[in-house]
C-alpha cells in the first residue's frame, strides 16, 4: 500500500487505513532488517573464512621465508667456500703454469741446441757439396777438354773403309 492509496474519511485519513499502512511499513522494514542482518551474518562468515585463509597463508609464507633464509645462508656459505676454493685453484694453477713454462723453456733450449747442431751439420754438408761440385765442375771441364781434343784428333774424312 502506498500513501496515495490511503482511504480518506470526513475528517482526514481513516485510522484503520493508517494503522494498516504503518503495519505494512513496519513489516517491510522488519523484512529489510532481517535481510540486512542475514547479509551481514553471511559477510561476517565470509570475512572469518577469509581471515582464516590469510592466517594460513601467512603461516605458510613465514615457513617459506624461514626456508628461503636458510637457503640464502647456505648459498652465502657456498659462495664463500667457492671463493676460497677458487683462490686455492688459482694458486695451484699459477704454480703448475710456472712449472709448465720452465719445462717448455728447457725443452726449447734443448731444441735450439739440437737445431744449432743441425745447422752446423747443414753448413758442413753445404761446404762438402760445394767442394764436391767444384771438383765435379773441374772434372767436367777436363772431360769436355778431352772430348774436344778427341774430336779434334778424329779424322774428318770418309770412315767407310773401316767397316
mmCIF file with all atom_site columns, C-alpha atoms in Angstrom:
data_model
loop_
_atom_site.group_PDB
_atom_site.id
_atom_site.type_symbol
_atom_site.label_atom_id
_atom_site.label_alt_id
_atom_site.label_comp_id
_atom_site.label_asym_id
_atom_site.label_entity_id
_atom_site.label_seq_id
_atom_site.pdbx_PDB_ins_code
_atom_site.Cartn_x
_atom_site.Cartn_y
_atom_site.Cartn_z
_atom_site.occupancy
_atom_site.B_iso_or_equiv
_atom_site.pdbx_formal_charge
_atom_site.auth_seq_id
_atom_site.auth_comp_id
_atom_site.auth_asym_id
_atom_site.auth_atom_id
_atom_site.pdbx_PDB_model_num
ATOM 1   C CA . UNK A 1 1   ? 0.000   0.000   0.000   1.00 0.00 ? 1   UNK A CA 1
ATOM 2   C CA . UNK A 1 2   ? 1.183   3.473   -0.836  1.00 0.00 ? 2   UNK A CA 1
ATOM 3   C CA . UNK A 1 3   ? 0.423   6.723   0.849   1.00 0.00 ? 3   UNK A CA 1
ATOM 4   C CA . UNK A 1 4   ? -1.804  7.803   -2.086  1.00 0.00 ? 4   UNK A CA 1
ATOM 5   C CA . UNK A 1 5   ? -3.909  4.716   -1.582  1.00 0.00 ? 5   UNK A CA 1
ATOM 6   C CA . UNK A 1 6   ? -4.969  5.570   1.983   1.00 0.00 ? 6   UNK A CA 1
ATOM 7   C CA . UNK A 1 7   ? -8.681  5.963   2.342   1.00 0.00 ? 7   UNK A CA 1
ATOM 8   C CA . UNK A 1 8   ? -9.902  9.321   3.422   1.00 0.00 ? 8   UNK A CA 1
ATOM 9   C CA . UNK A 1 9   ? -12.750 9.983   5.646   1.00 0.00 ? 9   UNK A CA 1
ATOM 10  C CA . UNK A 1 10  ? -14.668 13.113  6.554   1.00 0.00 ? 10  UNK A CA 1
ATOM 11  C CA . UNK A 1 11  ? -12.050 14.430  8.942   1.00 0.00 ? 11  UNK A CA 1
ATOM 12  C CA . UNK A 1 12  ? -8.880  13.159  7.161   1.00 0.00 ? 12  UNK A CA 1
ATOM 13  C CA . UNK A 1 13  ? -7.395  9.726   6.730   1.00 0.00 ? 13  UNK A CA 1
ATOM 14  C CA . UNK A 1 14  ? -9.195  6.783   8.238   1.00 0.00 ? 14  UNK A CA 1
ATOM 15  C CA . UNK A 1 15  ? -7.487  5.312   11.281  1.00 0.00 ? 15  UNK A CA 1
ATOM 16  C CA . UNK A 1 16  ? -7.720  1.706   10.243  1.00 0.00 ? 16  UNK A CA 1
ATOM 17  C CA . UNK A 1 17  ? -6.126  2.532   6.838   1.00 0.00 ? 17  UNK A CA 1
ATOM 18  C CA . UNK A 1 18  ? -3.332  4.485   8.581   1.00 0.00 ? 18  UNK A CA 1
ATOM 19  C CA . UNK A 1 19  ? -2.725  1.632   11.055  1.00 0.00 ? 19  UNK A CA 1
ATOM 20  C CA . UNK A 1 20  ? -2.716  -0.843  8.220   1.00 0.00 ? 20  UNK A CA 1
ATOM 21  C CA . UNK A 1 21  ? -0.195  1.354   6.279   1.00 0.00 ? 21  UNK A CA 1
ATOM 22  C CA . UNK A 1 22  ? 2.023   1.668   9.363   1.00 0.00 ? 22  UNK A CA 1
ATOM 23  C CA . UNK A 1 23  ? 1.863   -2.108  9.917   1.00 0.00 ? 23  UNK A CA 1
ATOM 24  C CA . UNK A 1 24  ? 2.825   -2.721  6.313   1.00 0.00 ? 24  UNK A CA 1
ATOM 25  C CA . UNK A 1 25  ? 5.712   -0.277  6.552   1.00 0.00 ? 25  UNK A CA 1
ATOM 26  C CA . UNK A 1 26  ? 6.859   -1.892  9.793   1.00 0.00 ? 26  UNK A CA 1
ATOM 27  C CA . UNK A 1 27  ? 6.635   -5.343  8.197   1.00 0.00 ? 27  UNK A CA 1
ATOM 28  C CA . UNK A 1 28  ? 8.650   -4.190  5.158   1.00 0.00 ? 28  UNK A CA 1
ATOM 29  C CA . UNK A 1 29  ? 11.206  -2.535  7.407   1.00 0.00 ? 29  UNK A CA 1
ATOM 30  C CA . UNK A 1 30  ? 11.450  -5.665  9.566   1.00 0.00 ? 30  UNK A CA 1
ATOM 31  C CA . UNK A 1 31  ? 11.906  -7.804  6.450   1.00 0.00 ? 31  UNK A CA 1
ATOM 32  C CA . UNK A 1 32  ? 14.589  -5.446  5.133   1.00 0.00 ? 32  UNK A CA 1
ATOM 33  C CA . UNK A 1 33  ? 16.327  -5.514  8.522   1.00 0.00 ? 33  UNK A CA 1
ATOM 34  C CA . UNK A 1 34  ? 16.200  -9.314  8.579   1.00 0.00 ? 34  UNK A CA 1
ATOM 35  C CA . UNK A 1 35  ? 17.641  -9.447  5.043   1.00 0.00 ? 35  UNK A CA 1
ATOM 36  C CA . UNK A 1 36  ? 20.300  -6.949  6.020   1.00 0.00 ? 36  UNK A CA 1
ATOM 37  C CA . UNK A 1 37  ? 21.128  -8.983  9.168   1.00 0.00 ? 37  UNK A CA 1
ATOM 38  C CA . UNK A 1 38  ? 21.347  -12.143 7.073   1.00 0.00 ? 38  UNK A CA 1
ATOM 39  C CA . UNK A 1 39  ? 23.644  -10.395 4.592   1.00 0.00 ? 39  UNK A CA 1
ATOM 40  C CA . UNK A 1 40  ? 25.725  -9.048  7.453   1.00 0.00 ? 40  UNK A CA 1
ATOM 41  C CA . UNK A 1 41  ? 25.955  -12.508 9.036   1.00 0.00 ? 41  UNK A CA 1
ATOM 42  C CA . UNK A 1 42  ? 26.906  -14.020 5.680   1.00 0.00 ? 42  UNK A CA 1
ATOM 43  C CA . UNK A 1 43  ? 29.527  -11.302 5.197   1.00 0.00 ? 43  UNK A CA 1
ATOM 44  C CA . UNK A 1 44  ? 30.886  -11.943 8.705   1.00 0.00 ? 44  UNK A CA 1
ATOM 45  C CA . UNK A 1 45  ? 31.166  -15.664 7.916   1.00 0.00 ? 45  UNK A CA 1
ATOM 46  C CA . UNK A 1 46  ? 32.925  -14.872 4.638   1.00 0.00 ? 46  UNK A CA 1
ATOM 47  C CA . UNK A 1 47  ? 35.260  -12.458 6.437   1.00 0.00 ? 47  UNK A CA 1
ATOM 48  C CA . UNK A 1 48  ? 36.065  -15.081 9.096   1.00 0.00 ? 48  UNK A CA 1
ATOM 49  C CA . UNK A 1 49  ? 36.801  -17.646 6.387   1.00 0.00 ? 49  UNK A CA 1
ATOM 50  C CA . UNK A 1 50  ? 38.985  -15.118 4.560   1.00 0.00 ? 50  UNK A CA 1
ATOM 51  C CA . UNK A 1 51  ? 40.816  -14.287 7.799   1.00 0.00 ? 51  UNK A CA 1
ATOM 52  C CA . UNK A 1 52  ? 41.499  -17.978 8.354   1.00 0.00 ? 52  UNK A CA 1
ATOM 53  C CA . UNK A 1 53  ? 42.759  -18.330 4.795   1.00 0.00 ? 53  UNK A CA 1
ATOM 54  C CA . UNK A 1 54  ? 45.003  -15.277 5.196   1.00 0.00 ? 54  UNK A CA 1
ATOM 55  C CA . UNK A 1 55  ? 46.331  -16.539 8.538   1.00 0.00 ? 55  UNK A CA 1
ATOM 56  C CA . UNK A 1 56  ? 47.084  -19.934 6.990   1.00 0.00 ? 56  UNK A CA 1
ATOM 57  C CA . UNK A 1 57  ? 48.734  -18.220 4.012   1.00 0.00 ? 57  UNK A CA 1
ATOM 58  C CA . UNK A 1 58  ? 50.694  -16.016 6.426   1.00 0.00 ? 58  UNK A CA 1
ATOM 59  C CA . UNK A 1 59  ? 51.949  -19.092 8.305   1.00 0.00 ? 59  UNK A CA 1
ATOM 60  C CA . UNK A 1 60  ? 52.898  -20.760 5.031   1.00 0.00 ? 60  UNK A CA 1
ATOM 61  C CA . UNK A 1 61  ? 54.714  -17.617 3.864   1.00 0.00 ? 61  UNK A CA 1
ATOM 62  C CA . UNK A 1 62  ? 56.577  -17.370 7.181   1.00 0.00 ? 62  UNK A CA 1
ATOM 63  C CA . UNK A 1 63  ? 57.658  -21.003 6.809   1.00 0.00 ? 63  UNK A CA 1
ATOM 64  C CA . UNK A 1 64  ? 58.714  -20.326 3.219   1.00 0.00 ? 64  UNK A CA 1
ATOM 65  C CA . UNK A 1 65  ? 60.611  -17.221 4.352   1.00 0.00 ? 65  UNK A CA 1
ATOM 66  C CA . UNK A 1 66  ? 62.419  -19.222 7.027   1.00 0.00 ? 66  UNK A CA 1
ATOM 67  C CA . UNK A 1 67  ? 63.276  -21.907 4.463   1.00 0.00 ? 67  UNK A CA 1
ATOM 68  C CA . UNK A 1 68  ? 64.493  -19.313 1.951   1.00 0.00 ? 68  UNK A CA 1
ATOM 69  C CA . UNK A 1 69  ? 66.608  -17.577 4.604   1.00 0.00 ? 69  UNK A CA 1
ATOM 70  C CA . UNK A 1 70  ? 68.173  -20.937 5.395   1.00 0.00 ? 70  UNK A CA 1
ATOM 71  C CA . UNK A 1 71  ? 68.882  -21.465 1.704   1.00 0.00 ? 71  UNK A CA 1
ATOM 72  C CA . UNK A 1 72  ? 70.291  -17.954 1.473   1.00 0.00 ? 72  UNK A CA 1
ATOM 73  C CA . UNK A 1 73  ? 72.651  -18.734 4.345   1.00 0.00 ? 73  UNK A CA 1
ATOM 74  C CA . UNK A 1 74  ? 73.665  -21.960 2.613   1.00 0.00 ? 74  UNK A CA 1
ATOM 75  C CA . UNK A 1 75  ? 74.216  -20.109 -0.651  1.00 0.00 ? 75  UNK A CA 1
ATOM 76  C CA . UNK A 1 76  ? 76.304  -17.459 1.087   1.00 0.00 ? 76  UNK A CA 1
ATOM 77  C CA . UNK A 1 77  ? 78.415  -20.153 2.708   1.00 0.00 ? 77  UNK A CA 1
ATOM 78  C CA . UNK A 1 78  ? 78.733  -21.959 -0.618  1.00 0.00 ? 78  UNK A CA 1
ATOM 79  C CA . UNK A 1 79  ? 79.878  -18.721 -2.269  1.00 0.00 ? 79  UNK A CA 1
ATOM 80  C CA . UNK A 1 80  ? 82.489  -18.187 0.429   1.00 0.00 ? 80  UNK A CA 1
ATOM 81  C CA . UNK A 1 81  ? 83.650  -21.791 0.058   1.00 0.00 ? 81  UNK A CA 1
ATOM 82  C CA . UNK A 1 82  ? 83.745  -21.402 -3.717  1.00 0.00 ? 82  UNK A CA 1
ATOM 83  C CA . UNK A 1 83  ? 85.824  -18.233 -3.416  1.00 0.00 ? 83  UNK A CA 1
ATOM 84  C CA . UNK A 1 84  ? 88.348  -19.893 -1.150  1.00 0.00 ? 84  UNK A CA 1
ATOM 85  C CA . UNK A 1 85  ? 88.452  -22.929 -3.464  1.00 0.00 ? 85  UNK A CA 1
ATOM 86  C CA . UNK A 1 86  ? 88.887  -20.612 -6.439  1.00 0.00 ? 86  UNK A CA 1
ATOM 87  C CA . UNK A 1 87  ? 91.817  -18.873 -4.740  1.00 0.00 ? 87  UNK A CA 1
ATOM 88  C CA . UNK A 1 88  ? 93.404  -22.225 -3.947  1.00 0.00 ? 88  UNK A CA 1
ATOM 89  C CA . UNK A 1 89  ? 92.871  -23.385 -7.535  1.00 0.00 ? 89  UNK A CA 1
ATOM 90  C CA . UNK A 1 90  ? 94.348  -20.124 -8.842  1.00 0.00 ? 90  UNK A CA 1
ATOM 91  C CA . UNK A 1 91  ? 97.444  -20.579 -6.694  1.00 0.00 ? 91  UNK A CA 1
ATOM 92  C CA . UNK A 1 92  ? 97.777  -24.197 -7.806  1.00 0.00 ? 92  UNK A CA 1
ATOM 93  C CA . UNK A 1 93  ? 97.224  -23.189 -11.432 1.00 0.00 ? 93  UNK A CA 1
ATOM 94  C CA . UNK A 1 94  ? 99.882  -20.476 -11.169 1.00 0.00 ? 94  UNK A CA 1
ATOM 95  C CA . UNK A 1 95  ? 102.340 -22.999 -9.742  1.00 0.00 ? 95  UNK A CA 1
ATOM 96  C CA . UNK A 1 96  ? 101.557 -25.513 -12.496 1.00 0.00 ? 96  UNK A CA 1
ATOM 97  C CA . UNK A 1 97  ? 101.755 -22.780 -15.114 1.00 0.00 ? 97  UNK A CA 1
ATOM 98  C CA . UNK A 1 98  ? 105.184 -21.719 -13.859 1.00 0.00 ? 98  UNK A CA 1
ATOM 99  C CA . UNK A 1 99  ? 106.290 -25.351 -13.842 1.00 0.00 ? 99  UNK A CA 1
ATOM 100 C CA . UNK A 1 100 ? 104.983 -25.807 -17.383 1.00 0.00 ? 100 UNK A CA 1
ATOM 101 C CA . UNK A 1 101 ? 106.765 -22.636 -18.513 1.00 0.00 ? 101 UNK A CA 1
ATOM 102 C CA . UNK A 1 102 ? 110.010 -23.907 -17.042 1.00 0.00 ? 102 UNK A CA 1
ATOM 103 C CA . UNK A 1 103 ? 109.531 -27.273 -18.770 1.00 0.00 ? 103 UNK A CA 1
ATOM 104 C CA . UNK A 1 104 ? 108.778 -25.555 -22.074 1.00 0.00 ? 104 UNK A CA 1
ATOM 105 C CA . UNK A 1 105 ? 111.777 -23.236 -21.649 1.00 0.00 ? 105 UNK A CA 1
ATOM 106 C CA . UNK A 1 106 ? 114.094 -26.206 -21.037 1.00 0.00 ? 106 UNK A CA 1
ATOM 107 C CA . UNK A 1 107 ? 112.633 -28.113 -23.996 1.00 0.00 ? 107 UNK A CA 1
ATOM 108 C CA . UNK A 1 108 ? 113.070 -25.018 -26.158 1.00 0.00 ? 108 UNK A CA 1
ATOM 109 C CA . UNK A 1 109 ? 116.681 -24.672 -25.082 1.00 0.00 ? 109 UNK A CA 1
ATOM 110 C CA . UNK A 1 110 ? 117.291 -28.357 -25.906 1.00 0.00 ? 110 UNK A CA 1
ATOM 111 C CA . UNK A 1 111 ? 115.571 -27.940 -29.264 1.00 0.00 ? 111 UNK A CA 1
ATOM 112 C CA . UNK A 1 112 ? 117.598 -24.798 -30.004 1.00 0.00 ? 112 UNK A CA 1
ATOM 113 C CA . UNK A 1 113 ? 120.837 -26.615 -29.135 1.00 0.00 ? 113 UNK A CA 1
ATOM 114 C CA . UNK A 1 114 ? 119.789 -29.521 -31.365 1.00 0.00 ? 114 UNK A CA 1
ATOM 115 C CA . UNK A 1 115 ? 118.860 -27.048 -34.092 1.00 0.00 ? 115 UNK A CA 1
ATOM 116 C CA . UNK A 1 116 ? 122.285 -25.381 -33.750 1.00 0.00 ? 116 UNK A CA 1
ATOM 117 C CA . UNK A 1 117 ? 123.853 -28.859 -34.168 1.00 0.00 ? 117 UNK A CA 1
ATOM 118 C CA . UNK A 1 118 ? 121.749 -29.440 -37.275 1.00 0.00 ? 118 UNK A CA 1
ATOM 119 C CA . UNK A 1 119 ? 122.668 -26.001 -38.563 1.00 0.00 ? 119 UNK A CA 1
ATOM 120 C CA . UNK A 1 120 ? 126.342 -26.847 -38.105 1.00 0.00 ? 120 UNK A CA 1
ATOM 121 C CA . UNK A 1 121 ? 125.858 -30.175 -39.884 1.00 0.00 ? 121 UNK A CA 1
ATOM 122 C CA . UNK A 1 122 ? 123.977 -28.439 -42.712 1.00 0.00 ? 122 UNK A CA 1
ATOM 123 C CA . UNK A 1 123 ? 126.787 -25.885 -43.041 1.00 0.00 ? 123 UNK A CA 1
ATOM 124 C CA . UNK A 1 124 ? 129.340 -28.694 -43.173 1.00 0.00 ? 124 UNK A CA 1
ATOM 125 C CA . UNK A 1 125 ? 127.222 -30.552 -45.735 1.00 0.00 ? 125 UNK A CA 1
ATOM 126 C CA . UNK A 1 126 ? 126.857 -27.363 -47.754 1.00 0.00 ? 126 UNK A CA 1
ATOM 127 C CA . UNK A 1 127 ? 130.609 -26.850 -47.819 1.00 0.00 ? 127 UNK A CA 1
ATOM 128 C CA . UNK A 1 128 ? 131.137 -30.519 -48.719 1.00 0.00 ? 128 UNK A CA 1
ATOM 129 C CA . UNK A 1 129 ? 128.623 -30.250 -51.542 1.00 0.00 ? 129 UNK A CA 1
ATOM 130 C CA . UNK A 1 130 ? 130.251 -27.026 -52.783 1.00 0.00 ? 130 UNK A CA 1
ATOM 131 C CA . UNK A 1 131 ? 133.685 -28.661 -52.778 1.00 0.00 ? 131 UNK A CA 1
ATOM 132 C CA . UNK A 1 132 ? 132.269 -31.746 -54.496 1.00 0.00 ? 132 UNK A CA 1
ATOM 133 C CA . UNK A 1 133 ? 130.503 -29.613 -57.087 1.00 0.00 ? 133 UNK A CA 1
ATOM 134 C CA . UNK A 1 134 ? 133.657 -27.617 -57.692 1.00 0.00 ? 134 UNK A CA 1
ATOM 135 C CA . UNK A 1 135 ? 135.593 -30.869 -58.188 1.00 0.00 ? 135 UNK A CA 1
ATOM 136 C CA . UNK A 1 136 ? 132.858 -32.229 -60.453 1.00 0.00 ? 136 UNK A CA 1
ATOM 137 C CA . UNK A 1 137 ? 132.929 -28.940 -62.384 1.00 0.00 ? 137 UNK A CA 1
ATOM 138 C CA . UNK A 1 138 ? 136.686 -29.236 -62.757 1.00 0.00 ? 138 UNK A CA 1
ATOM 139 C CA . UNK A 1 139 ? 136.345 -32.896 -63.807 1.00 0.00 ? 139 UNK A CA 1
ATOM 140 C CA . UNK A 1 140 ? 133.545 -31.961 -66.233 1.00 0.00 ? 140 UNK A CA 1
ATOM 141 C CA . UNK A 1 141 ? 135.780 -29.290 -67.770 1.00 0.00 ? 141 UNK A CA 1
ATOM 142 C CA . UNK A 1 142 ? 138.609 -31.808 -68.029 1.00 0.00 ? 142 UNK A CA 1
ATOM 143 C CA . UNK A 1 143 ? 136.281 -34.361 -69.674 1.00 0.00 ? 143 UNK A CA 1
ATOM 144 C CA . UNK A 1 144 ? 134.985 -31.655 -72.061 1.00 0.00 ? 144 UNK A CA 1
ATOM 145 C CA . UNK A 1 145 ? 138.530 -30.701 -72.935 1.00 0.00 ? 145 UNK A CA 1
ATOM 146 C CA . UNK A 1 146 ? 139.420 -34.343 -73.585 1.00 0.00 ? 146 UNK A CA 1
ATOM 147 C CA . UNK A 1 147 ? 136.271 -34.696 -75.708 1.00 0.00 ? 147 UNK A CA 1
ATOM 148 C CA . UNK A 1 148 ? 137.271 -31.618 -77.721 1.00 0.00 ? 148 UNK A CA 1
ATOM 149 C CA . UNK A 1 149 ? 140.802 -32.951 -78.105 1.00 0.00 ? 149 UNK A CA 1
ATOM 150 C CA . UNK A 1 150 ? 139.441 -36.312 -79.238 1.00 0.00 ? 150 UNK A CA 1
ATOM 151 C CA . UNK A 1 151 ? 137.092 -34.590 -81.608 1.00 0.00 ? 151 UNK A CA 1
ATOM 152 C CA . UNK A 1 152 ? 139.916 -32.515 -82.987 1.00 0.00 ? 152 UNK A CA 1
ATOM 153 C CA . UNK A 1 153 ? 142.079 -35.628 -83.368 1.00 0.00 ? 153 UNK A CA 1
ATOM 154 C CA . UNK A 1 154 ? 139.322 -37.609 -85.073 1.00 0.00 ? 154 UNK A CA 1
ATOM 155 C CA . UNK A 1 155 ? 139.585 -37.960 -88.844 1.00 0.00 ? 155 UNK A CA 1
ATOM 156 C CA . UNK A 1 156 ? 137.236 -35.846 -90.874 1.00 0.00 ? 156 UNK A CA 1
ATOM 157 C CA . UNK A 1 157 ? 137.085 -37.977 -93.938 1.00 0.00 ? 157 UNK A CA 1
ATOM 158 C CA . UNK A 1 158 ? 135.026 -40.918 -95.097 1.00 0.00 ? 158 UNK A CA 1
ATOM 159 C CA . UNK A 1 159 ? 135.170 -43.638 -92.477 1.00 0.00 ? 159 UNK A CA 1
ATOM 160 C CA . UNK A 1 160 ? 133.533 -46.297 -94.609 1.00 0.00 ? 160 UNK A CA 1
ATOM 161 C CA . UNK A 1 161 ? 136.794 -48.004 -95.283 1.00 0.00 ? 161 UNK A CA 1
ATOM 162 C CA . UNK A 1 162 ? 136.965 -49.312 -91.808 1.00 0.00 ? 162 UNK A CA 1
ATOM 163 C CA . UNK A 1 163 ? 133.851 -51.266 -91.931 1.00 0.00 ? 163 UNK A CA 1
#
